[in-house]
CSV table of C-alpha atoms in Angstrom, one decimal:
chain,number,residue,atom,x,y,z
A,21,MET,CA,39.6,68.1,14.4
A,22,LYS,CA,43.1,66.5,14.0
A,23,ARG,CA,43.1,65.5,17.6
A,24,THR,CA,39.8,63.7,17.2
A,25,ILE,CA,40.9,61.8,14.1
A,26,CYS,CA,44.2,60.9,15.8
A,27,LEU,CA,42.2,59.5,18.8
A,28,LEU,CA,39.9,57.5,16.5
A,29,SER,CA,43.0,56.0,14.7
A,30,ALA,CA,44.5,55.1,17.9
A,31,LEU,CA,41.4,53.3,19.1
A,32,LEU,CA,41.2,51.4,15.8
A,33,LEU,CA,44.8,50.2,16.2
A,34,LEU,CA,44.0,49.0,19.7
A,35,LEU,CA,41.0,47.0,18.5
A,36,MET,CA,42.7,45.3,15.5
A,37,PRO,CA,44.7,42.7,17.6
A,38,ALA,CA,41.5,41.9,19.6
A,39,CYS,CA,39.8,41.0,16.2
A,40,ARG,CA,42.6,38.7,15.3
A,41,GLN,CA,42.6,37.0,18.6
A,42,SER,CA,38.8,36.2,18.2
A,43,GLY,CA,39.4,34.1,14.9
A,44,GLY,CA,39.6,36.7,12.2
A,45,ASP,CA,41.5,35.8,9.0
A,46,PRO,CA,44.8,37.9,8.9
A,47,GLU,CA,44.0,38.6,5.2
A,48,GLY,CA,40.7,40.2,6.1
A,49,ASP,CA,38.6,37.2,4.6
A,50,PRO,CA,35.9,35.7,6.7
A,51,THR,CA,36.7,32.3,8.2
A,52,PRO,CA,35.0,29.1,6.6
A,53,GLU,CA,32.6,29.0,9.7
A,54,ALA,CA,31.6,32.5,9.0
A,55,THR,CA,31.0,31.7,5.3
A,56,ALA,CA,28.9,28.7,6.1
A,57,SER,CA,26.8,30.6,8.6
A,58,ALA,CA,26.2,33.3,6.1
A,59,VAL,CA,24.8,30.9,3.3
A,60,PRO,CA,21.5,29.1,4.1
A,61,GLU,CA,21.7,25.4,3.6
A,62,ALA,CA,19.8,24.0,0.6
A,63,PRO,CA,16.7,22.1,1.6
A,64,GLU,CA,16.8,18.2,1.3
A,65,PRO,CA,15.3,17.1,-2.1
A,66,THR,CA,11.9,15.7,-1.6
A,67,ALA,CA,10.8,12.5,-3.6
A,68,GLU,CA,7.9,13.1,-6.1
A,69,PRO,CA,4.8,11.2,-5.0
A,70,THR,CA,4.5,8.0,-6.9
A,71,GLN,CA,1.3,8.2,-9.0
A,72,ALA,CA,-0.8,5.1,-9.0
A,73,PRO,CA,-1.5,3.6,-12.4
A,74,ALA,CA,-4.7,4.6,-13.9
A,75,PHE,CA,-5.8,0.9,-14.4
A,76,TYR,CA,-4.6,-2.6,-13.9
A,77,GLU,CA,-4.8,-5.6,-16.3
A,78,PRO,CA,-7.5,-8.1,-15.0
A,79,LEU,CA,-5.6,-11.3,-15.6
A,80,THR,CA,-2.1,-10.2,-14.6
A,81,GLY,CA,-2.6,-7.1,-12.2
A,82,LEU,CA,0.0,-5.3,-14.3
A,83,PRO,CA,-0.3,-1.5,-14.7
A,84,SER,CA,-2.3,-0.5,-17.8
A,85,GLU,CA,-3.2,2.8,-19.5
A,86,GLU,CA,-6.6,1.5,-20.4
A,87,ASP,CA,-9.5,-0.1,-18.6
A,88,ALA,CA,-9.6,-3.8,-19.8
A,89,SER,CA,-11.9,-5.0,-17.1
A,90,GLY,CA,-14.9,-5.0,-19.4
A,91,LEU,CA,-13.1,-6.6,-22.3
A,92,ARG,CA,-13.8,-10.3,-22.9
A,93,PRO,CA,-10.6,-12.5,-23.1
A,94,VAL,CA,-10.1,-15.5,-25.5
A,95,ALA,CA,-9.0,-19.0,-24.5
A,96,VAL,CA,-7.2,-21.0,-27.1
A,97,MET,CA,-6.4,-24.8,-27.1
A,98,LEU,CA,-2.8,-25.4,-27.8
A,99,ASN,CA,-1.2,-28.7,-29.1
A,100,ASN,CA,1.6,-30.0,-26.8
A,101,LEU,CA,2.7,-33.1,-28.5
A,102,LYS,CA,6.6,-33.3,-28.9
A,103,ASN,CA,6.4,-33.6,-32.6
A,104,ALA,CA,4.0,-30.5,-32.7
A,105,LEU,CA,6.4,-28.2,-31.0
A,106,PRO,CA,7.2,-25.4,-30.7
A,107,GLN,CA,3.8,-23.8,-30.1
A,108,GLN,CA,3.3,-20.3,-31.3
A,109,GLY,CA,2.0,-17.2,-29.4
A,110,ASN,CA,2.2,-19.1,-26.1
A,111,SER,CA,4.6,-16.8,-24.4
A,112,GLN,CA,2.1,-14.0,-24.8
A,113,ALA,CA,-0.7,-15.7,-23.0
A,114,ASP,CA,-1.6,-14.0,-19.7
A,115,ILE,CA,-2.5,-17.3,-18.2
A,116,ILE,CA,-1.6,-20.9,-19.3
A,117,TYR,CA,-3.5,-23.8,-18.0
A,118,GLU,CA,-1.9,-27.3,-18.6
A,119,VAL,CA,-4.0,-30.4,-18.1
A,120,LEU,CA,-3.9,-34.0,-19.3
A,121,ALA,CA,-5.8,-34.7,-22.5
A,122,GLU,CA,-5.4,-38.5,-22.9
A,123,GLY,CA,-2.9,-41.1,-22.8
A,124,GLY,CA,-0.5,-39.2,-20.6
A,125,ILE,CA,-0.2,-36.2,-23.1
A,126,THR,CA,-1.1,-32.8,-22.0
A,127,ARG,CA,-2.5,-29.7,-23.9
A,128,MET,CA,-2.5,-26.1,-22.9
A,129,LEU,CA,-5.2,-23.5,-22.7
A,130,GLY,CA,-3.7,-20.0,-23.4
A,131,VAL,CA,-5.9,-17.3,-22.1
A,132,TYR,CA,-5.4,-13.8,-23.8
A,133,GLN,CA,-6.7,-10.5,-22.6
A,134,HIS,CA,-5.4,-8.6,-25.7
A,135,PRO,CA,-5.4,-11.0,-28.7
A,136,GLU,CA,-4.9,-8.0,-31.0
A,137,ARG,CA,-1.3,-7.8,-29.6
A,138,VAL,CA,-0.4,-11.3,-30.5
A,139,GLY,CA,0.9,-12.8,-33.9
A,140,ARG,CA,0.3,-16.3,-34.9
A,141,ILE,CA,-1.2,-18.6,-32.3
A,142,GLY,CA,-1.2,-22.5,-32.5
A,143,SER,CA,-1.2,-25.2,-33.3
A,144,VAL,CA,-4.8,-25.3,-32.4
A,145,ARG,CA,-6.2,-28.6,-31.1
A,146,SER,CA,-9.5,-30.1,-30.0
A,147,ALA,CA,-11.6,-29.2,-27.0
A,148,ARG,CA,-12.3,-31.1,-23.8
A,149,GLN,CA,-15.1,-30.4,-21.4
A,150,TYR,CA,-12.9,-29.3,-18.4
A,151,TYR,CA,-10.8,-27.0,-20.6
A,152,TRP,CA,-14.0,-25.3,-21.7
A,153,GLU,CA,-15.0,-25.0,-17.9
A,154,LEU,CA,-11.7,-23.3,-17.2
A,155,ALA,CA,-12.4,-20.9,-20.1
A,156,GLN,CA,-15.9,-20.2,-18.7
A,157,GLY,CA,-14.3,-19.1,-15.4
A,158,HIS,CA,-12.9,-16.1,-17.4
A,159,ASP,CA,-16.0,-15.6,-19.5
A,160,ALA,CA,-13.7,-16.2,-22.3
A,161,VAL,CA,-14.5,-17.0,-26.0
A,162,TYR,CA,-13.4,-20.6,-26.4
A,163,ILE,CA,-11.2,-21.3,-29.6
A,164,HIS,CA,-10.5,-24.9,-30.6
A,165,ALA,CA,-10.3,-27.4,-33.5
A,166,GLY,CA,-12.7,-30.3,-33.0
A,167,ALA,CA,-13.8,-31.8,-29.7
A,168,SER,CA,-14.4,-34.9,-27.6
A,169,PRO,CA,-17.8,-36.5,-28.0
A,170,GLU,CA,-18.5,-35.3,-24.4
A,171,PHE,CA,-17.9,-31.6,-25.2
A,172,TYR,CA,-19.7,-31.7,-28.5
A,173,SER,CA,-22.8,-33.1,-26.6
A,174,THR,CA,-22.6,-30.3,-24.1
A,175,LYS,CA,-22.2,-27.7,-26.7
A,176,SER,CA,-25.2,-29.0,-28.6
A,177,ARG,CA,-27.3,-29.4,-25.4
A,178,LEU,CA,-26.5,-25.9,-24.1
A,179,GLY,CA,-26.3,-24.2,-27.5
A,180,LEU,CA,-22.9,-22.9,-26.7
A,181,PHE,CA,-20.9,-20.3,-28.8
A,182,THR,CA,-17.4,-21.6,-29.5
A,183,VAL,CA,-15.0,-21.1,-32.4
A,184,ASP,CA,-14.3,-24.4,-33.9
A,185,GLY,CA,-11.6,-24.8,-36.6
A,186,VAL,CA,-12.9,-28.3,-37.7
A,187,ASN,CA,-16.7,-27.9,-37.6
A,188,GLY,CA,-18.9,-24.9,-38.0
A,189,ALA,CA,-19.0,-21.5,-39.7
A,190,TYR,CA,-15.3,-20.7,-39.0
A,191,SER,CA,-13.9,-24.1,-40.1
A,192,TYR,CA,-13.8,-23.0,-43.7
A,193,ALA,CA,-10.7,-21.3,-45.2
A,194,GLY,CA,-12.9,-18.5,-46.5
A,195,ALA,CA,-13.9,-17.6,-43.1
A,196,GLY,CA,-10.4,-16.1,-42.4
A,197,MET,CA,-10.2,-17.5,-38.9
A,198,PHE,CA,-8.0,-20.7,-39.3
A,199,TRP,CA,-5.4,-21.8,-41.8
A,200,ARG,CA,-3.0,-24.7,-42.2
A,201,ASP,CA,0.7,-24.3,-42.6
A,202,ARG,CA,2.7,-27.5,-42.5
A,203,SER,CA,6.0,-25.5,-42.6
A,204,ARG,CA,4.8,-22.9,-40.0
A,205,ILE,CA,8.2,-23.0,-38.2
A,206,PRO,CA,11.3,-22.7,-40.5
A,207,GLY,CA,13.3,-25.9,-40.6
A,208,HIS,CA,10.2,-28.0,-39.5
A,209,TYR,CA,7.6,-30.0,-41.5
A,210,TYR,CA,4.5,-30.9,-39.5
A,211,ASP,CA,1.8,-33.6,-39.8
A,212,PHE,CA,-1.5,-32.3,-41.0
A,213,GLU,CA,-3.1,-32.4,-37.5
A,214,HIS,CA,-0.3,-30.2,-36.0
A,215,SER,CA,-0.6,-27.5,-38.7
A,216,LEU,CA,-3.7,-25.5,-37.7
A,217,LEU,CA,-3.1,-21.8,-36.9
A,218,THR,CA,-4.9,-18.7,-36.0
A,219,SER,CA,-3.8,-15.2,-35.2
A,220,GLY,CA,-4.5,-12.2,-33.0
A,221,GLU,CA,-5.7,-10.2,-35.9
A,222,ALA,CA,-8.1,-13.0,-37.0
A,223,ILE,CA,-9.4,-13.4,-33.5
A,224,THR,CA,-10.0,-9.7,-33.1
A,225,ALA,CA,-11.9,-9.5,-36.4
A,226,MET,CA,-14.0,-12.5,-35.2
A,227,LEU,CA,-14.8,-10.9,-31.8
A,228,GLU,CA,-16.0,-7.8,-33.5
A,229,LYS,CA,-18.1,-9.6,-36.1
A,230,GLU,CA,-19.8,-11.7,-33.4
A,231,GLY,CA,-20.2,-8.9,-31.0
A,232,LYS,CA,-18.2,-10.7,-28.4
A,233,THR,CA,-15.8,-7.9,-27.3
A,234,ALA,CA,-17.4,-7.2,-24.1
A,235,HIS,CA,-17.9,-9.4,-21.0
A,236,THR,CA,-21.2,-10.9,-20.1
A,237,SER,CA,-23.2,-8.4,-18.0
A,238,GLY,CA,-22.2,-8.5,-14.3
A,239,TYR,CA,-19.0,-10.5,-14.9
A,240,GLN,CA,-15.9,-9.5,-13.0
A,241,TYR,CA,-12.7,-11.5,-12.6
A,242,GLU,CA,-12.0,-11.4,-8.9
A,243,MET,CA,-8.3,-12.0,-8.3
A,244,ALA,CA,-5.9,-9.9,-6.1
A,245,PHE,CA,-2.4,-9.0,-7.1
A,246,VAL,CA,0.5,-7.3,-5.2
A,247,ASP,CA,3.9,-6.1,-6.4
A,248,ASP,CA,5.7,-8.9,-4.5
A,249,GLY,CA,3.6,-12.0,-4.3
A,250,THR,CA,6.3,-14.1,-2.6
A,251,PRO,CA,4.3,-16.2,-0.1
A,252,ALA,CA,5.1,-15.7,3.7
A,253,GLY,CA,6.4,-18.8,5.5
A,254,GLY,CA,7.2,-20.6,2.3
A,255,GLN,CA,9.9,-23.1,1.5
A,256,SER,CA,12.6,-22.7,-1.0
A,257,ALA,CA,11.4,-23.4,-4.6
A,258,VAL,CA,14.1,-22.6,-7.0
A,259,THR,CA,13.3,-25.5,-9.1
A,260,VAL,CA,9.8,-27.1,-9.2
A,261,THR,CA,9.1,-30.3,-11.0
A,262,VAL,CA,5.5,-31.0,-11.9
A,263,PRO,CA,4.7,-34.6,-13.0
A,264,PHE,CA,1.5,-34.9,-15.1
A,265,SER,CA,2.1,-38.5,-16.2
A,266,ASN,CA,4.9,-41.0,-16.9
A,267,TYR,CA,5.2,-39.3,-20.3
A,268,LYS,CA,5.1,-35.6,-19.4
A,269,SER,CA,6.6,-33.4,-16.6
A,270,GLY,CA,7.0,-29.7,-16.5
A,271,VAL,CA,10.0,-28.0,-14.8
A,272,PHE,CA,10.0,-24.4,-13.5
A,273,ARG,CA,13.3,-22.7,-12.6
A,274,TYR,CA,13.3,-19.4,-10.7
A,275,ASP,CA,15.6,-16.6,-11.8
A,276,PRO,CA,16.2,-14.1,-9.1
A,277,ALA,CA,17.4,-11.5,-11.7
A,278,THR,CA,14.0,-11.5,-13.5
A,279,LYS,CA,11.9,-12.8,-10.5
A,280,LEU,CA,10.2,-15.2,-13.1
A,281,TYR,CA,9.9,-19.0,-13.4
A,282,ALA,CA,11.4,-20.1,-16.7
A,283,VAL,CA,9.4,-23.1,-18.0
A,284,GLU,CA,10.9,-26.3,-19.4
A,285,GLU,CA,9.4,-29.5,-20.8
A,286,TYR,CA,10.7,-32.7,-22.5
A,287,GLY,CA,14.1,-31.7,-21.2
A,288,GLU,CA,14.3,-28.5,-23.1
A,289,ALA,CA,13.1,-24.8,-22.8
A,290,TYR,CA,9.5,-24.3,-23.5
A,291,ILE,CA,9.6,-21.7,-26.2
A,292,ASP,CA,7.5,-19.6,-28.5
A,293,GLY,CA,8.1,-20.5,-32.1
A,294,ASN,CA,7.2,-16.9,-33.2
A,295,ASP,CA,10.5,-15.5,-31.7
A,296,ASN,CA,12.2,-18.3,-29.7
A,297,THR,CA,11.2,-16.6,-26.4
A,298,GLN,CA,11.1,-19.0,-23.4
A,299,VAL,CA,7.9,-18.9,-21.6
A,300,ALA,CA,8.4,-17.3,-18.1
A,301,VAL,CA,5.8,-16.6,-15.4
A,302,THR,CA,5.5,-14.8,-12.1
A,303,ASN,CA,3.1,-17.2,-10.5
A,304,LEU,CA,3.1,-21.0,-10.6
A,305,LEU,CA,0.0,-22.8,-9.3
A,306,VAL,CA,-0.3,-26.6,-9.1
A,307,LEU,CA,-3.7,-28.0,-8.5
A,308,GLN,CA,-4.4,-31.7,-7.7
A,309,ALA,CA,-7.7,-32.9,-9.1
A,310,VAL,CA,-9.5,-36.2,-9.5
A,311,CYS,CA,-8.8,-37.4,-13.1
A,312,THR,CA,-10.9,-40.3,-14.5
A,313,VAL,CA,-10.5,-42.3,-17.7
A,314,VAL,CA,-13.8,-42.4,-19.6
A,315,ASP,CA,-13.2,-44.2,-22.9
A,316,ASP,CA,-11.0,-46.6,-24.9
A,317,ALA,CA,-9.0,-43.5,-26.3
A,318,GLY,CA,-7.8,-42.7,-22.9
A,319,ARG,CA,-9.8,-39.4,-22.7
A,320,ILE,CA,-10.5,-38.3,-19.2
A,321,THR,CA,-12.8,-36.1,-17.1
A,322,VAL,CA,-11.3,-33.7,-14.5
A,323,ASN,CA,-13.3,-32.9,-11.5
A,324,LEU,CA,-12.8,-29.1,-11.0
A,325,THR,CA,-14.9,-28.9,-7.9
A,326,SER,CA,-12.2,-28.3,-5.4
A,327,GLY,CA,-8.9,-29.7,-3.9
A,328,SER,CA,-5.4,-29.0,-2.7
A,329,GLY,CA,-2.3,-27.8,-4.3
A,330,TRP,CA,0.8,-25.5,-4.2
A,331,PHE,CA,1.5,-21.9,-5.0
A,332,ALA,CA,5.1,-20.7,-6.0
A,333,CYS,CA,6.2,-17.1,-6.4
A,334,GLY,CA,9.5,-15.3,-5.7
A,335,GLY,CA,11.4,-18.6,-5.2
A,336,GLN,CA,9.1,-19.7,-2.3
A,337,ILE,CA,6.3,-22.3,-2.2
A,338,VAL,CA,3.3,-22.9,0.1
A,339,PRO,CA,0.5,-25.4,0.2
A,340,ILE,CA,-2.9,-24.1,-0.9
A,341,THR,CA,-6.4,-25.2,-1.4
A,342,TRP,CA,-8.7,-24.3,-4.3
A,343,LYS,CA,-12.3,-24.6,-5.5
A,344,LYS,CA,-14.2,-23.8,-8.6
A,345,GLY,CA,-17.6,-25.5,-8.4
A,346,GLY,CA,-19.8,-25.0,-11.4
A,347,ALA,CA,-18.7,-24.6,-15.0
A,348,ASP,CA,-19.3,-20.9,-15.0
A,349,SER,CA,-17.5,-20.3,-11.7
A,350,GLN,CA,-14.0,-19.0,-11.3
A,351,LEU,CA,-11.1,-20.8,-9.8
A,352,ARG,CA,-10.4,-19.5,-6.4
A,353,TYR,CA,-7.2,-20.1,-4.4
A,354,TYR,CA,-6.8,-20.1,-0.6
A,355,GLY,CA,-3.8,-20.0,1.7
A,356,ALA,CA,-3.4,-22.5,4.6
A,357,ASP,CA,-5.3,-20.2,6.9
A,358,GLY,CA,-8.3,-20.1,4.5
A,359,SER,CA,-7.8,-16.5,3.3
A,360,PRO,CA,-7.9,-15.8,-0.3
A,361,LEU,CA,-4.6,-16.0,-2.1
A,362,THR,CA,-2.8,-13.0,-3.4
A,363,LEU,CA,-0.7,-13.4,-6.6
A,364,GLY,CA,2.3,-11.4,-7.8
A,365,ARG,CA,1.8,-9.0,-10.6
A,366,GLY,CA,2.5,-10.8,-13.8
A,367,LYS,CA,1.5,-14.0,-15.9
A,368,SER,CA,0.5,-17.3,-14.3
A,369,TYR,CA,0.9,-20.9,-15.1
A,370,VAL,CA,-1.7,-23.3,-13.7
A,371,CYS,CA,-0.8,-27.0,-13.8
A,372,ILE,CA,-3.7,-29.4,-13.0
A,373,ILE,CA,-2.4,-32.9,-12.0
A,374,PRO,CA,-4.0,-36.1,-10.8
A,375,THR,CA,-4.3,-36.5,-7.1
A,376,SER,CA,-1.9,-39.5,-7.4
A,377,ARG,CA,0.9,-37.1,-8.4
A,378,SER,CA,3.0,-34.8,-6.2
A,379,ILE,CA,5.5,-32.2,-7.1
A,380,THR,CA,9.1,-31.7,-5.9
A,381,ALA,CA,10.6,-28.4,-5.0
A,382,GLU,CA,14.2,-27.5,-4.1
């Protein structure tokens, strides 16, 4: 028995140097290579699949938790005279249309998908036929304060429903839809005609009272949006200047950090008097249209049938064409190859200028 144990011990002593020569640690611990091979590698982390938003906002293409496609928006006429500024609630409009009114001045039409989210809106000014046609393209409830003779004639002839702060059921203070505040912005005192306001709360109550919360049967706003709407093959458009007249030009400056165009007019930021926010948009569309003076007051008509223009997004600009047709039809935009234009997700600013005017982009 002792001889067997001695032989086994001798064999073990002979084997030990061989183990050391094969790379074993002299202290008896496994080498790093042996340790690594003994522990399985952790699997590469896998990214969670991105879940698509449940819904998208119809006017902006932004993600939404609710389906607003069947909700009727409102379109509000906004005063843009220098001595009526700042406007209020303008920064919260999903789409702003700016068009000449008369004598070289412009007005805006703010289109709101969710007026209940907006505070004060104004100052509200009078209607024009072509602004109403723009509102009709969205199946929107049109809100204004007075109107041109042309539009009042159209309204009477067609029996239109609009919300008028000067004539009709909602023009009285007791209706709760409009009110005047000549000190509506601290530090300012406004002329009477620049003092008429409404609010998101008042508009929402009116829509519910009139049963106008839902779109007309069969209506659908047909506009495509993508996360990055930068047009392919465009030219640089960091600053775009849009001349409406000798009196008024708009300036749009692209900010790469926000990917938005900040708006300026009259040499200053175009702001919302509710919170001093500068209006900024994802999409800038400039449409050339035939504008014709129709009376001694300098009022005009705007032919919204079709035309050419430009589209800027992501700091790039391209030429486009557009068409609308009838008063109830939507504005539709097309690229140079004739394919429907796709906008970036976000708010849009649409400038409609005379065919005699052209923009500059740099």
